Amino acid sequence: MNISNNISSIQAHQTMLNTSANDVASSGSQASQTDLSKEMVTQMVVEDVTALNVTAIKTQDEMFGTLLDIKA
């Protein structure tokens, strides 16, 4: 897995959260048909996946830095 895959994954999850938030906001005066328990679980999963992707990016960055230090 490389950094661009991790960033793409983070962006995809952010898009999913934004779409979900827009759907809730656009329902406005209508009674919300959103299942909050399902949305909360989805949000927790997305947050965990995002945190893991950020950790992977940091690790890859550190490994790349170490590799450059060794080469120099």
CSV table of N, CA and C in Angstrom, one decimal:
chain,number,residue,atom,x,y,z
A,1,MET,N,0.9,-1.2,0.0
A,1,MET,CA,0.0,0.0,0.0
A,1,MET,C,0.9,1.2,0.0
A,2,ASN,N,0.5,2.2,-0.8
A,2,ASN,CA,1.4,3.4,-0.9
A,2,ASN,C,0.6,4.6,-0.4
A,3,ILE,N,1.3,5.7,-0.3
A,3,ILE,CA,0.7,7.0,0.3
A,3,ILE,C,-0.5,7.4,-0.6
A,4,SER,N,-0.4,7.3,-1.9
A,4,SER,CA,-1.5,7.8,-2.7
A,4,SER,C,-2.8,7.0,-2.5
A,5,ASN,N,-2.6,5.6,-2.2
A,5,ASN,CA,-3.8,4.8,-1.9
A,5,ASN,C,-4.4,5.2,-0.6
A,6,ASN,N,-3.6,5.5,0.4
A,6,ASN,CA,-4.1,5.9,1.7
A,6,ASN,C,-4.8,7.3,1.6
A,7,ILE,N,-4.2,8.2,0.8
A,7,ILE,CA,-4.9,9.5,0.7
A,7,ILE,C,-6.2,9.3,-0.1
A,8,SER,N,-6.2,8.5,-1.1
A,8,SER,CA,-7.5,8.3,-1.8
A,8,SER,C,-8.5,7.7,-0.9
A,9,SER,N,-8.1,6.8,-0.1
A,9,SER,CA,-9.1,6.2,0.9
A,9,SER,C,-9.6,7.2,1.8
A,10,ILE,N,-8.8,8.1,2.3
A,10,ILE,CA,-9.2,9.1,3.2
A,10,ILE,C,-10.2,10.1,2.5
A,11,GLN,N,-9.9,10.4,1.3
A,11,GLN,CA,-10.8,11.3,0.5
A,11,GLN,C,-12.1,10.6,0.2
A,12,ALA,N,-12.1,9.3,-0.1
A,12,ALA,CA,-13.4,8.6,-0.3
A,12,ALA,C,-14.2,8.6,0.9
A,13,HIS,N,-13.6,8.3,2.0
A,13,HIS,CA,-14.4,8.3,3.3
A,13,HIS,C,-14.9,9.7,3.6
A,14,GLN,N,-14.1,10.7,3.4
A,14,GLN,CA,-14.6,12.1,3.6
A,14,GLN,C,-15.8,12.4,2.7
A,15,THR,N,-15.7,12.0,1.5
A,15,THR,CA,-16.8,12.2,0.5
A,15,THR,C,-18.1,11.5,1.0
A,16,MET,N,-17.9,10.3,1.5
A,16,MET,CA,-19.1,9.6,2.0
A,16,MET,C,-19.7,10.3,3.2
A,17,LEU,N,-18.9,10.8,4.1
A,17,LEU,CA,-19.4,11.6,5.2
A,17,LEU,C,-20.1,12.8,4.8
A,18,ASN,N,-19.5,13.5,3.8
A,18,ASN,CA,-20.1,14.8,3.3
A,18,ASN,C,-21.4,14.5,2.7
A,19,THR,N,-21.5,13.4,1.9
A,19,THR,CA,-22.7,13.1,1.2
A,19,THR,C,-23.8,12.8,2.2
A,20,SER,N,-23.4,12.0,3.2
A,20,SER,CA,-24.4,11.7,4.3
A,20,SER,C,-24.9,12.9,5.0
A,21,ALA,N,-24.0,13.8,5.3
A,21,ALA,CA,-24.3,15.1,6.0
A,21,ALA,C,-25.2,15.9,5.1
A,22,ASN,N,-24.9,16.0,3.8
A,22,ASN,CA,-25.8,16.8,2.9
A,22,ASN,C,-27.2,16.2,2.8
A,23,ASP,N,-27.3,14.8,2.8
A,23,ASP,CA,-28.6,14.2,2.7
A,23,ASP,C,-29.4,14.5,3.9
A,24,VAL,N,-28.8,14.5,5.1
A,24,VAL,CA,-29.5,14.9,6.3
A,24,VAL,C,-29.9,16.3,6.3
A,25,ALA,N,-29.0,17.2,5.9
A,25,ALA,CA,-29.3,18.6,5.9
A,25,ALA,C,-30.4,19.0,4.8
A,26,SER,N,-30.4,18.3,3.7
A,26,SER,CA,-31.4,18.6,2.7
A,26,SER,C,-32.8,18.1,3.0
A,27,SER,N,-32.9,17.2,4.0
A,27,SER,CA,-34.2,16.7,4.4
A,27,SER,C,-35.0,17.8,5.1
A,28,GLY,N,-34.2,18.8,5.7
A,28,GLY,CA,-34.8,20.0,6.3
A,28,GLY,C,-36.1,19.8,7.0
A,29,SER,N,-37.1,20.3,6.4
A,29,SER,CA,-38.4,20.3,7.1
A,29,SER,C,-39.1,18.9,7.1
A,30,GLN,N,-38.6,18.0,6.3
A,30,GLN,CA,-39.2,16.7,6.3
A,30,GLN,C,-38.7,15.9,7.5
A,31,ALA,N,-39.5,15.0,7.9
A,31,ALA,CA,-39.1,14.1,9.0
A,31,ALA,C,-37.9,13.3,8.5
A,32,SER,N,-36.9,13.3,9.3
A,32,SER,CA,-35.6,12.6,8.9
A,32,SER,C,-35.9,11.1,8.8
A,33,GLN,N,-35.4,10.5,7.8
A,33,GLN,CA,-35.5,9.0,7.6
A,33,GLN,C,-34.2,8.4,7.9
A,34,THR,N,-33.3,9.1,8.5
A,34,THR,CA,-31.9,8.7,8.8
A,34,THR,C,-32.0,7.8,10.1
A,35,ASP,N,-31.4,6.6,10.0
A,35,ASP,CA,-31.2,5.7,11.1
A,35,ASP,C,-29.9,6.2,11.8
A,36,LEU,N,-30.1,6.9,12.9
A,36,LEU,CA,-28.9,7.5,13.6
A,36,LEU,C,-28.0,6.4,14.2
A,37,SER,N,-28.6,5.3,14.6
A,37,SER,CA,-27.7,4.2,15.1
A,37,SER,C,-26.8,3.7,14.0
A,38,LYS,N,-27.3,3.5,12.9
A,38,LYS,CA,-26.5,3.1,11.7
A,38,LYS,C,-25.5,4.1,11.3
A,39,GLU,N,-25.9,5.4,11.3
A,39,GLU,CA,-25.0,6.4,10.9
A,39,GLU,C,-23.9,6.6,11.9
A,40,MET,N,-24.1,6.4,13.2
A,40,MET,CA,-23.1,6.6,14.2
A,40,MET,C,-22.1,5.5,14.0
A,41,VAL,N,-22.5,4.2,13.8
A,41,VAL,CA,-21.6,3.1,13.6
A,41,VAL,C,-20.8,3.4,12.4
A,42,THR,N,-21.4,3.8,11.3
A,42,THR,CA,-20.7,4.1,10.0
A,42,THR,C,-19.6,5.2,10.3
A,43,GLN,N,-20.0,6.2,11.0
A,43,GLN,CA,-19.0,7.3,11.3
A,43,GLN,C,-17.9,6.8,12.1
A,44,MET,N,-18.1,6.0,13.1
A,44,MET,CA,-17.0,5.4,13.9
A,44,MET,C,-16.1,4.6,13.1
A,45,VAL,N,-16.6,3.8,12.2
A,45,VAL,CA,-15.8,3.0,11.3
A,45,VAL,C,-14.9,3.9,10.4
A,46,VAL,N,-15.6,4.9,9.8
A,46,VAL,CA,-14.8,5.8,8.9
A,46,VAL,C,-13.7,6.5,9.7
A,47,GLU,N,-14.0,6.9,10.9
A,47,GLU,CA,-13.0,7.6,11.7
A,47,GLU,C,-11.8,6.7,12.0
A,48,ASP,N,-12.1,5.4,12.3
A,48,ASP,CA,-11.0,4.5,12.6
A,48,ASP,C,-10.2,4.2,11.4
A,49,VAL,N,-10.9,4.0,10.2
A,49,VAL,CA,-10.1,3.8,9.0
A,49,VAL,C,-9.3,5.0,8.6
A,50,THR,N,-9.8,6.2,8.8
A,50,THR,CA,-9.0,7.4,8.5
A,50,THR,C,-7.8,7.5,9.4
A,51,ALA,N,-8.0,7.2,10.7
A,51,ALA,CA,-6.9,7.2,11.6
A,51,ALA,C,-5.8,6.2,11.2
A,52,LEU,N,-6.2,5.0,10.8
A,52,LEU,CA,-5.3,4.0,10.4
A,52,LEU,C,-4.5,4.4,9.1
A,53,ASN,N,-5.2,5.1,8.2
A,53,ASN,CA,-4.6,5.5,7.0
A,53,ASN,C,-3.6,6.6,7.3
A,54,VAL,N,-3.9,7.5,8.2
A,54,VAL,CA,-3.0,8.6,8.6
A,54,VAL,C,-1.8,8.0,9.2
A,55,THR,N,-1.9,7.0,10.1
A,55,THR,CA,-0.8,6.3,10.7
A,55,THR,C,0.1,5.6,9.7
A,56,ALA,N,-0.6,5.0,8.7
A,56,ALA,CA,0.2,4.4,7.6
A,56,ALA,C,1.0,5.4,6.8
A,57,ILE,N,0.4,6.5,6.6
A,57,ILE,CA,1.1,7.6,5.8
A,57,ILE,C,2.3,8.1,6.6
A,58,LYS,N,2.1,8.3,7.9
A,58,LYS,CA,3.2,8.8,8.8
A,58,LYS,C,4.4,7.7,8.8
A,59,THR,N,4.0,6.5,8.9
A,59,THR,CA,5.0,5.4,9.0
A,59,THR,C,5.8,5.4,7.7
A,60,GLN,N,5.1,5.5,6.5
A,60,GLN,CA,5.7,5.4,5.2
A,60,GLN,C,6.7,6.6,5.1
A,61,ASP,N,6.2,7.8,5.6
A,61,ASP,CA,7.1,9.0,5.6
A,61,ASP,C,8.3,8.8,6.4
A,62,GLU,N,8.2,8.2,7.6
A,62,GLU,CA,9.4,8.0,8.4
A,62,GLU,C,10.3,7.0,7.8
A,63,MET,N,9.8,5.9,7.2
A,63,MET,CA,10.6,4.9,6.5
A,63,MET,C,11.3,5.5,5.3
A,64,PHE,N,10.6,6.4,4.6
A,64,PHE,CA,11.3,7.0,3.4
A,64,PHE,C,12.4,8.0,3.9
A,65,GLY,N,12.1,8.7,5.0
A,65,GLY,CA,13.1,9.6,5.5
A,65,GLY,C,14.4,8.8,6.0
A,66,THR,N,14.1,7.7,6.7
A,66,THR,CA,15.3,6.9,7.1
A,66,THR,C,16.0,6.3,5.9
A,67,LEU,N,15.3,5.9,4.9
A,67,LEU,CA,16.0,5.4,3.7
A,67,LEU,C,16.8,6.5,3.1
A,68,LEU,N,16.3,7.7,3.0
A,68,LEU,CA,17.1,8.8,2.5
A,68,LEU,C,18.3,9.1,3.3
A,69,ASP,N,18.2,9.0,4.7
A,69,ASP,CA,19.3,9.3,5.5
A,69,ASP,C,20.4,8.2,5.3
A,70,ILE,N,20.0,7.0,5.2
A,70,ILE,CA,21.0,5.9,4.9
A,70,ILE,C,21.7,6.1,3.6
A,71,LYS,N,21.0,6.5,2.6
A,71,LYS,CA,21.6,6.7,1.3
A,71,LYS,C,22.5,7.9,1.3
A,72,ALA,N,22.2,8.9,2.1
A,72,ALA,CA,23.1,10.1,2.1
A,72,ALA,C,24.4,10.0,2.7
